[in-house]
Coordinates of C-alpha atoms and ligand atoms in Angstrom, one line a residue:
X1 CA 164.5 119.6 172.7
X2 CA 161.3 118.6 174.1
X3 CA 160.8 122.1 175.1
X4 CA 160.5 123.1 171.5
X5 CA 157.2 123.3 170.0
X6 CA 156.2 122.4 166.4
X7 CA 156.1 125.1 163.6
X8 CA 154.8 124.6 160.0
X9 CA 156.0 126.5 157.2
X10 CA 153.8 129.1 156.4
X11 CA 152.2 129.7 153.4
X12 CA 151.1 133.0 151.3
X13 CA 147.6 134.3 152.2
X14 CA 144.9 131.8 150.6
X15 CA 143.1 134.9 148.8
X16 CA 146.4 136.5 147.5
X17 CA 147.9 133.2 146.1
X18 CA 144.7 132.0 144.1
X19 CA 145.7 134.9 141.8
X20 CA 148.4 133.1 140.4
X21 CA 150.2 129.4 140.1
X22 CA 153.3 130.1 142.0
X23 CA 153.8 127.8 144.8
X24 CA 151.9 128.6 147.9
X25 CA 154.3 127.6 150.7
X26 CA 156.9 130.1 152.0
X27 CA 160.4 128.4 152.8
X28 CA 161.3 128.3 156.5
X29 CA 164.2 130.0 157.9
X30 CA 167.4 127.5 158.3
X31 CA 167.7 129.0 162.0
X32 CA 163.9 127.8 162.5
X33 CA 164.6 124.5 160.9
X34 CA 167.6 123.6 163.1
X35 CA 165.4 124.2 166.2
X36 CA 162.7 121.9 164.9
X37 CA 165.0 119.2 163.8
X38 CA 166.4 119.2 167.6
X39 CA 163.1 117.9 168.6
X40 CA 163.7 114.6 167.1
X41 CA 164.3 112.0 169.9
X42 CA 166.6 109.8 167.8
X43 CA 164.6 106.8 169.1
X44 CA 165.9 103.3 169.4
X45 CA 163.3 102.1 166.9
X46 CA 162.8 105.2 164.5
X47 CA 159.1 104.2 163.5
X48 CA 159.5 107.0 161.3
X49 CA 161.8 105.7 159.0
X50 CA 160.9 101.6 158.7
X51 CA 157.8 101.8 156.4
X52 CA 158.4 99.2 153.8
X53 CA 159.7 96.7 156.4
X54 CA 156.0 96.3 157.2
X55 CA 154.4 96.5 153.7
X56 CA 153.8 100.4 153.9
X57 CA 151.5 100.7 156.8
X58 CA 153.6 103.2 158.1
X59 CA 156.6 105.5 158.3
X60 CA 158.9 106.4 155.2
X61 CA 158.9 104.0 152.4
X62 CA 162.1 105.0 151.3
X63 CA 163.7 104.0 154.9
X64 CA 165.0 107.6 154.7
X65 CA 167.5 108.1 157.4
X66 CA 165.4 110.4 159.5
X67 CA 166.8 111.0 162.6
X68 CA 170.2 111.1 161.4
X69 CA 169.4 114.3 158.9
X70 CA 167.5 115.6 161.6
X71 CA 170.6 115.7 164.2
X72 CA 173.0 117.0 161.5
X73 CA 170.5 120.1 160.9
X74 CA 170.1 120.8 164.4
X75 CA 174.0 121.1 164.4
X76 CA 174.0 123.0 161.3
X77 CA 175.9 120.6 159.2
X78 CA 173.5 120.9 156.1
X79 CA 176.0 119.4 153.8
X80 CA 176.2 116.1 155.4
X81 CA 172.7 116.4 155.8
X82 CA 172.3 116.5 151.9
X83 CA 174.7 113.6 151.7
X84 CA 172.5 111.1 153.9
X85 CA 169.3 112.2 152.5
X86 CA 170.7 111.6 148.9
X87 CA 171.4 108.0 149.9
X88 CA 167.6 106.8 149.9
X89 CA 165.9 109.4 148.0
X90 CA 166.7 110.8 144.4
X91 CA 164.2 113.2 144.5
X92 CA 163.7 115.1 147.7
X93 CA 162.7 118.4 146.1
X94 CA 159.4 116.6 144.9
X95 CA 158.7 114.6 148.2
X96 CA 159.8 117.1 150.7
X97 CA 157.1 119.4 148.6
X98 CA 154.2 116.5 147.9
X99 CA 154.6 113.7 150.1
X100 CA 151.5 113.1 152.6
X101 CA 154.4 112.1 155.0
X102 CA 153.3 109.0 156.5
X103 CA 156.9 109.3 158.7
X104 CA 155.4 112.2 160.5
X105 CA 152.4 110.0 161.4
X106 CA 154.4 107.5 162.7
X107 CA 157.4 109.8 164.6
X108 CA 157.0 108.7 168.3
X109 CA 157.0 112.6 169.2
X110 CA 153.6 112.1 167.5
X111 CA 152.3 110.0 170.3
X112 CA 152.1 112.8 172.6
X113 CA 152.7 116.1 171.0
X114 CA 152.7 117.3 167.0
X115 CA 155.6 115.3 165.2
X116 CA 158.6 116.3 164.0
X117 CA 158.3 118.4 161.0
X118 CA 160.3 116.1 158.9
X119 CA 158.8 116.7 155.5
X120 CA 159.7 120.4 155.7
X121 CA 163.2 119.8 157.0
X122 CA 163.6 117.5 153.9
X123 CA 162.8 120.1 151.4
X124 CA 165.0 122.8 153.4
X125 CA 168.0 120.3 152.7
X126 CA 167.9 119.6 149.2
X127 CA 166.8 123.4 148.6
X128 CA 169.8 124.7 150.4
X129 CA 172.0 121.7 147.9
X130 CA 170.7 123.1 145.0
X131 CA 171.1 126.8 146.1
X132 CA 174.5 126.1 147.2
X133 CA 175.9 124.6 144.3
X134 CA 176.6 121.3 146.3
X135 CA 174.1 119.0 143.8
X136 CA 176.4 118.9 140.5
X137 CA 176.4 116.4 137.8
X138 CA 178.2 113.2 138.3
X139 CA 178.3 110.9 135.6
X140 CA 179.4 107.5 136.3
X141 CA 183.1 107.0 135.6
X142 CA 182.4 103.7 133.9
X143 CA 179.9 102.3 131.4
X144 CA 178.9 98.8 131.5
X145 CA 178.1 98.7 127.6
X146 CA 174.4 97.7 128.4
X147 CA 171.6 99.4 127.5
X148 CA 168.4 99.6 129.6
X149 CA 164.7 101.4 128.1
X150 CA 162.7 102.5 130.5
X151 CA 158.9 103.5 129.2
X152 CA 157.2 106.4 131.5
X153 CA 158.9 109.0 132.8
X154 CA 157.2 109.6 135.8
X155 CA 158.7 109.3 139.5
X156 CA 159.1 105.4 139.3
X157 CA 160.8 105.7 135.8
X158 CA 163.1 108.8 136.8
X159 CA 164.4 107.0 140.1
X160 CA 164.9 103.9 137.9
X161 CA 166.6 106.1 135.5
X162 CA 169.0 107.4 137.9
X163 CA 169.6 104.5 139.6
X164 CA 170.8 102.5 136.8
X165 CA 172.6 105.2 134.9
X166 CA 174.9 105.4 138.5
X167 CA 175.2 101.5 137.9
X168 CA 176.9 102.8 134.6
X169 CA 174.4 101.3 132.0
X170 CA 173.1 103.4 129.3
X171 CA 169.4 104.5 129.8
X172 CA 167.0 105.9 127.6
X173 CA 163.6 106.7 129.1
X174 CA 160.4 106.9 126.4
X175 CA 157.7 109.1 127.4
X176 CA 154.8 109.7 125.4
X177 CA 153.7 112.9 126.6
X178 CA 155.1 116.2 125.1
X179 CA 156.8 117.0 128.6
X180 CA 159.1 114.5 131.0
X181 CA 157.6 113.5 134.5
X182 CA 154.4 111.9 134.4
X183 CA 152.0 113.0 137.2
X184 CA 154.7 115.1 138.3
X185 CA 154.3 117.2 135.5
X186 CA 150.7 116.8 134.6
X187 CA 149.0 115.5 137.4
X188 CA 150.3 117.6 140.8
X189 CA 149.5 121.5 139.9
X190 CA 152.1 123.7 139.8
X191 CA 151.0 125.7 143.1
X192 CA 152.0 122.4 145.0
X193 CA 154.9 122.0 142.9
X194 CA 156.6 124.2 140.3
X195 CA 157.6 122.7 137.1
X196 CA 160.8 124.0 136.9
X197 CA 161.7 121.8 139.4
X198 CA 161.1 118.6 137.4
X199 CA 163.1 120.3 134.4
X200 CA 166.4 121.3 136.6
X201 CA 166.2 117.4 137.9
X202 CA 166.0 116.4 134.0
X203 CA 168.6 118.4 133.1
X204 CA 170.6 117.0 135.6
X205 CA 170.1 113.4 134.7
X206 CA 170.5 114.5 130.9
X207 CA 174.1 115.7 132.0
X208 CA 174.7 112.8 133.7
X209 CA 174.0 110.6 130.5
X210 CA 170.4 109.9 130.4
X211 CA 168.9 109.8 127.2
X212 CA 165.1 111.2 127.2
X213 CA 162.4 111.0 124.2
X214 CA 159.0 112.5 124.7
X215 CA 156.2 112.2 122.1
X216 CA 157.2 108.2 121.8
X217 CA 154.8 105.9 123.0
X218 CA 155.6 102.3 123.2
X219 CA 152.6 100.1 120.8
X220 CA 152.4 103.2 118.6
X221 CA 155.5 105.0 117.9
X222 CA 157.7 102.0 118.9
X223 CA 157.1 98.3 119.7
X224 CA 158.6 96.1 121.9
X225 CA 160.2 93.8 119.7
X226 CA 161.9 97.0 118.5
X227 CA 163.1 97.9 122.0
X228 CA 164.3 94.2 123.0
X229 CA 166.2 94.2 120.0
X230 CA 167.9 97.3 120.9
X231 CA 168.3 97.4 124.5
X232 CA 169.6 94.5 127.2
X233 CA 166.5 95.1 128.9
X234 CA 163.3 97.2 129.4
X235 CA 161.5 98.5 132.5
X236 CA 157.5 99.6 132.0
X237 CA 156.5 102.6 134.6
X238 CA 153.9 103.7 132.3
X239 CA 151.5 104.4 135.5
X240 CA 147.8 103.6 136.1
X241 CA 145.9 106.7 134.5
X242 CA 142.9 104.8 133.4
X243 CA 139.8 106.9 135.1
X244 CA 137.2 105.0 136.9
X245 CA 134.0 106.1 135.1
X246 CA 131.0 107.7 136.4
X247 CA 128.3 105.6 135.8
X248 CA 125.0 107.5 136.0
X249 CA 122.8 108.8 133.9
X250 CA 123.6 112.3 131.7
X251 CA 127.5 111.3 132.6
X252 CA 128.1 112.3 128.9
X253 CA 126.5 115.4 128.7
X254 CA 128.5 118.2 127.4
X255 CA 130.3 120.0 130.2
X256 CA 131.4 116.9 132.1
X257 CA 135.2 115.8 132.2
X258 CA 137.8 113.6 133.9
X259 CA 139.7 115.4 136.6
X260 CA 143.0 114.6 134.6
X261 CA 142.2 115.9 131.1
X262 CA 141.0 119.3 133.1
X263 CA 144.4 119.4 134.9
X264 CA 146.7 118.3 132.2
X265 CA 145.5 120.9 129.7
X266 CA 145.5 123.4 132.6
X267 CA 149.2 122.9 133.2
X268 CA 149.9 122.9 129.5
X269 CA 148.4 126.5 129.1
X270 CA 149.9 127.4 132.4
X271 CA 153.1 126.6 130.7
X272 CA 152.7 127.8 127.4
X273 CA 150.0 130.1 126.8
X274 CA 149.7 129.2 123.2
X275 CA 148.6 125.8 124.0
X276 CA 144.8 125.8 123.9
X277 CA 142.7 126.0 127.2
X278 CA 139.6 124.2 126.0
X279 CA 138.0 123.5 129.7
X280 CA 137.8 126.7 131.7
X281 CA 136.3 127.4 135.1
X282 CA 136.1 131.3 134.6
X283 CA 132.8 132.5 135.8
X284 CA 131.3 128.8 136.1
X285 CA 129.4 127.3 138.7
X286 CA 131.7 124.0 139.2
X287 CA 130.9 121.0 141.0
X288 CA 133.6 118.2 141.4
X289 CA 132.5 114.3 142.0
X290 CA 135.1 112.3 144.3
X291 CA 136.3 113.4 147.4
X292 CA 140.0 112.4 146.9
X293 CA 143.4 114.8 146.3
X294 CA 142.7 114.9 142.7
X295 CA 139.2 116.4 143.2
X296 CA 141.0 119.1 145.7
X297 CA 143.5 120.1 142.7
X298 CA 140.7 120.4 140.4
X299 CA 139.3 122.9 142.9
X300 CA 142.4 124.8 143.4
X301 CA 142.7 125.1 139.6
X302 CA 139.2 126.3 139.3
X303 CA 139.7 128.8 141.7
X304 CA 142.5 130.1 139.9
X305 CA 140.6 130.2 136.8
X306 CA 138.2 132.2 138.3
X307 CA 135.2 130.1 139.0
X308 CA 131.8 131.3 140.1
X309 CA 131.2 128.9 142.5
X310 CA 132.7 125.5 143.6
X311 CA 131.5 122.0 145.6
X312 CA 133.1 118.9 145.8
X313 CA 130.8 115.6 146.5
X314 CA 132.4 112.9 148.6
X315 CA 130.8 109.8 149.3
X316 CA 132.5 109.1 152.7
X317 CA 131.8 111.1 155.9
X318 CA 134.0 113.8 157.1
X319 CA 137.2 112.3 158.8
X320 CA 137.4 112.7 162.6
X321 CA 139.5 115.5 164.0
X322 CA 141.8 113.0 166.3
X323 CA 142.6 109.2 164.9
X324 CA 139.7 106.5 165.0
X325 CA 140.1 103.6 167.6
X326 CA 141.0 101.3 164.4
X327 CA 143.6 103.8 163.5
X328 CA 146.5 103.8 165.9
X329 CA 149.8 105.4 165.9
X330 CA 152.1 104.4 163.9
X331 CA 149.5 104.1 160.8
X332 CA 149.1 106.9 158.7
X333 CA 146.4 109.3 160.6
X334 CA 143.4 109.4 158.6
X335 CA 141.9 112.6 160.2
X336 CA 140.4 116.1 158.9
X337 CA 142.6 118.3 157.7
X338 CA 142.3 121.7 155.8
X339 CA 144.2 121.4 152.9
X340 CA 145.4 124.0 150.8
X341 CA 142.5 124.1 148.3
X342 CA 139.9 124.0 150.7
X343 CA 141.3 126.8 152.7
X344 CA 141.3 128.9 149.1
X345 CA 138.0 128.0 148.5
X346 CA 136.4 129.0 152.1
X347 CA 138.2 132.2 151.9
X348 CA 136.8 133.1 148.6
X349 CA 133.3 131.6 149.2
X350 CA 133.0 132.0 153.1
X351 CA 132.3 128.2 153.3
X352 CA 134.3 124.9 153.0
X353 CA 133.6 123.3 149.6
X354 CA 133.2 119.8 151.1
X355 CA 129.9 117.6 150.8
X356 CA 129.9 114.7 152.5
X357 CA 128.2 111.4 152.4
X358 CA 127.0 112.4 148.8
X359 CA 125.9 110.4 146.3
X360 CA 125.5 111.8 142.5
X361 CA 122.5 109.9 141.4
X362 CA 121.9 111.7 137.9
X363 CA 123.4 114.7 135.8
X364 CA 120.8 116.8 133.7
X365 CA 121.4 118.8 130.4
X366 CA 119.5 121.4 128.9
X367 CA 118.5 120.8 125.0
X368 CA 122.0 121.6 123.7
X369 CA 123.4 118.4 125.8
X370 CA 125.2 121.0 128.0
X371 CA 125.1 120.2 131.9
X372 CA 122.5 122.2 134.1
X373 CA 122.3 120.6 136.9
X374 CA 123.5 117.2 139.6
X375 CA 121.0 115.3 141.5
X376 CA 122.3 113.7 144.5
X377 CA 121.2 111.8 147.7
X378 CA 122.8 111.7 151.1
X379 CA 124.0 108.0 152.0
X380 CA 125.4 106.3 154.6
X381 CA 128.7 104.1 153.3
X382 CA 128.2 100.8 155.8
X383 CA 131.3 98.7 156.1
X384 CA 130.5 95.1 157.1
X385 CA 132.8 92.9 159.3
X386 CA 133.6 91.2 156.4
X387 CA 135.2 94.3 154.9
X388 CA 132.2 94.5 152.4
X389 CA 131.1 97.9 151.5
X390 CA 127.6 98.8 150.7
X391 CA 126.0 102.5 150.2
X392 CA 122.3 102.9 152.3
X393 CA 120.8 105.9 150.6
X394 CA 118.7 108.2 153.0
X395 CA 115.5 108.8 151.6
X396 CA 114.3 112.5 151.7
X397 CA 117.9 114.1 151.4
X398 CA 117.7 114.4 147.4
X399 CA 119.3 117.6 146.2
X400 CA 119.5 119.3 143.1
X401 CA 122.9 121.5 142.8
X402 CA 123.2 123.9 139.7
X403 CA 126.3 123.2 137.5
X404 CA 127.9 124.7 134.7
X405 CA 130.8 122.2 134.7
X406 CA 131.7 118.8 136.5
X407 CA 135.1 117.0 137.2
X408 CA 134.9 113.3 137.8
X409 CA 137.6 112.7 140.1
X410 CA 136.5 109.2 141.5
X411 CA 140.0 107.6 141.6
X412 CA 141.6 105.4 138.8
X413 CA 140.7 101.6 137.8
X414 CA 144.4 100.9 136.4
X415 CA 146.5 100.5 133.5
X416 CA 145.1 100.2 130.0
X417 CA 144.3 96.5 129.8
X418 CA 144.1 96.3 125.7
X419 CA 147.4 98.0 125.6
X420 CA 149.1 95.2 127.9
X421 CA 147.2 92.6 125.9
X422 CA 149.1 93.9 122.7
X423 CA 152.2 93.9 124.2
X424 CA 151.7 90.4 125.6
X425 CA 151.7 90.9 129.2
X426 CA 150.1 88.9 131.8
X427 CA 148.0 91.3 134.0
X428 CA 145.2 91.0 136.7
X429 CA 142.6 93.4 137.9
X430 CA 144.1 96.0 135.4
X431 CA 147.4 96.1 136.9
X432 CA 150.6 94.3 135.4
X433 CA 151.5 91.0 137.0
X434 CA 155.0 91.8 138.4
X435 CA 155.7 90.5 141.8
X436 CA 156.6 93.1 144.5
X437 CA 160.4 92.8 144.8
X438 CA 161.3 90.7 141.7
X439 CA 159.5 93.4 139.5
X440 CA 159.7 90.8 136.6
X441 CA 156.8 90.5 134.3
X442 CA 155.8 87.1 132.1
X443 CA 158.2 88.4 129.6
X444 CA 162.2 88.0 130.0
X445 CA 163.9 90.9 130.1
X446 CA 160.9 93.2 131.0
X447 CA 160.3 94.5 134.2
X448 CA 158.0 96.5 135.6
X449 CA 157.1 99.2 138.9
X450 CA 155.5 102.1 140.0
X451 CA 151.7 102.7 139.6
X452 CA 151.4 100.2 136.9
X453 CA 152.2 97.2 139.1
X454 CA 150.6 98.8 142.5
X455 CA 147.7 100.6 141.5
X456 CA 147.2 104.7 141.6
X457 CA 149.7 105.3 144.9
X458 CA 152.3 108.1 146.2
X459 CA 155.2 109.6 144.5
X460 CA 157.2 108.2 147.3
X461 CA 156.0 104.8 146.5
X462 CA 157.0 105.4 143.0
X463 CA 160.7 106.3 143.9
X464 CA 160.9 103.2 146.1
X465 CA 159.9 100.7 143.0
X466 CA 162.0 102.5 140.5
X467 CA 165.1 102.3 143.0
X468 CA 164.2 98.3 143.7
X469 CA 163.3 97.8 140.0
X470 CA 166.7 99.0 138.7
X471 CA 168.5 97.1 141.5
X472 CA 166.6 93.9 139.6
X473 CA 167.3 94.9 136.7
X474 CA 170.9 95.5 137.1
X475 CA 171.3 92.0 138.7
X476 CA 169.8 90.9 135.7
X477 CA 172.2 92.6 133.5
X478 CA 175.1 92.0 135.6
X479 CA 174.8 88.6 137.7
X480 CA 175.6 91.1 140.8
X481 CA 174.5 94.5 142.2
X482 CA 175.6 97.2 144.4
X483 CA 172.7 99.0 144.0
X484 CA 170.6 99.5 147.2
Ligands
FAD1 C1 146.1 114.7 140.6 C2 147.1 113.9 140.9 C3 147.4 114.6 142.2 C4 148.3 113.7 142.8 N1 149.2 114.6 143.9 C5 149.9 113.6 144.6 C6 150.6 114.1 145.8 O1 150.4 115.6 146.1 N2 151.5 113.5 146.3 C7 151.9 112.0 146.1 O2 152.6 111.6 146.9 N3 151.2 111.6 145.0 C8 150.5 112.4 144.5 N4 149.9 111.5 143.4 C9 150.0 110.2 143.0 C10 151.5 109.9 142.1 O3 151.5 111.5 141.5 C11 151.6 109.2 141.5 O4 151.5 107.6 142.5 C12 153.1 108.5 140.9 O5 153.2 109.8 139.9 C13 153.4 107.6 140.2 O6 154.3 107.6 139.3 P1 154.4 106.8 138.2 O7 155.8 107.0 137.8 O8 154.2 104.9 138.4 O9 153.2 107.1 136.9 P2 153.3 108.1 136.7 O10 153.4 109.3 137.1 O11 151.6 108.1 136.4 O12 153.8 108.4 135.1 C14 153.9 107.3 134.1 C15 154.0 108.4 132.5 O13 154.3 107.0 131.6 C16 153.8 107.4 130.6 N5 153.2 106.1 129.8 C17 152.2 105.9 129.8 N6 151.9 105.0 128.5 C18 153.0 105.3 127.9 C19 153.5 104.7 126.6 N7 152.8 103.6 126.0 N8 154.7 104.7 126.1 C20 155.6 105.9 126.7 N9 155.1 106.3 127.9 C21 154.2 105.9 128.5 C22 152.9 108.5 130.7 O14 152.8 109.4 129.9 C23 153.5 108.9 132.1 O15 154.1 110.1 131.9 C24 148.6 112.1 142.6 C25 148.3 111.9 141.3 C26 147.1 112.5 141.0 C27 146.4 112.1 139.7
SF4_2 S1 159.9 110.9 151.5 FE1 157.7 111.2 152.5 S2 157.6 109.6 154.0 FE2 160.0 110.0 153.3 S3 161.0 111.3 154.9 FE3 160.0 112.2 153.0 S4 158.1 113.1 153.8 FE4 158.6 111.3 154.9

């Protein structure tokens, strides 16, 4: 219906929601979503669902059958919509909440109006599925007798486990952390993705026959050789969590932390208050170095801990309000948005915490080695025609910022090279060498997928690769495969 305007889900007041760790978005009513679904034009070429065909520059990497479920939802046929959704996405309860929705950037309606609310519709379909009791454990009818070890329980490992279990193989997931979920559990904060949702999915997979072993690291608690002798194939999905290092004077001062250390222990403490909270932002002046989403999650976490102030430094200038010329539809739109953390910080401190085009020059500490200030300078990030990027500092724009706590969120360098060497895995640029589509490593019967292969990415890509590596592994084990 072209007369219907897009609506977004409402969220809890930004000042109220920072008093707790609950999900900040409020659900849409079914009636509203049916009307929203009716905005879909069922295009001849649905760019929204063709992402990975063109190497992921647009649309949904899972090829979700978006126009089909939009139409089913518009007609109120939620059960059939669920059936269509589950054909391509193992975990819509995660993507429906935290996917940045490249599908919406590629929606044809978005050429002239706001995109169809695809992500909200996806979330509602799966939530209804669970609420209605339509999602029940479906263990495979037959077992093949083959055993597969999956290392790492992030979205890539979980998707591979789900697919291979469906194909009848006996799957064991080995996880070095104390809880299952990878960055779903310990990266993304609870207000974006409540942890009981991950536990619910893990319980379902367990009922379907997948085994999980936590506190078990490959290389420390179990060797690759042991796995190879016990299992018919091994799939590595260990992520790319090696942080980029902040290379400035004073970076080793007390009070300077890697973002992931902060987010992990905060979630652990939230889930179990007996877990120590050694890094707390309570009444602290917080600086986040790094302008990305991980930094935003640190801001939202610091607000909930009662920080005194918070500022985020980004190297790049503010994104434009609309698409830039070199970022046309149907690509993912790189435009200015007020994400949840910024909305919350603005509500509390009356200004957006983001500082653009800022380069950190040095960190200064007091006599005890405790951080006390950060020195910065404004800069232009210039992209040459060759694609080379350089930073031009602007003399006279030096500034000193008071700081009690600094979170470094400048991205991830890749996977652990030493660990890959120890296993005998070929790697390049800190990522395991395993060709996209084949996922085979240099070791026979050992596959790799997800962030450890492609670098830090998105959940939707991790699920995509988890599904694909499962198909390749099934083919390897059975010399044929029915997996998509
Ligand atoms: C703070 C943060 C927020 C993010 N927010 C979003 C978001 O909102 N939306 C989005 O789409 N993406 C987001 N991402 C990116 C997304 O979470 C990742 O791209 C995705 O989780 C990668 O999945 P993966 O399965 O490849 O690896 P991971 O999720 O990193 O999981 C790897 C797992 O392997 C385990 N492991 C590592 N080594 C071993 C070993 N030797 N033995 C056993 N286990 C091991 C790790 O403990 C971990 O559990 C975010 C990332 C971060 C850091
Ligand atoms: S998984 Fe992400 S890209 Fe795919 S339909 Fe859902 S929100 Fe869109």
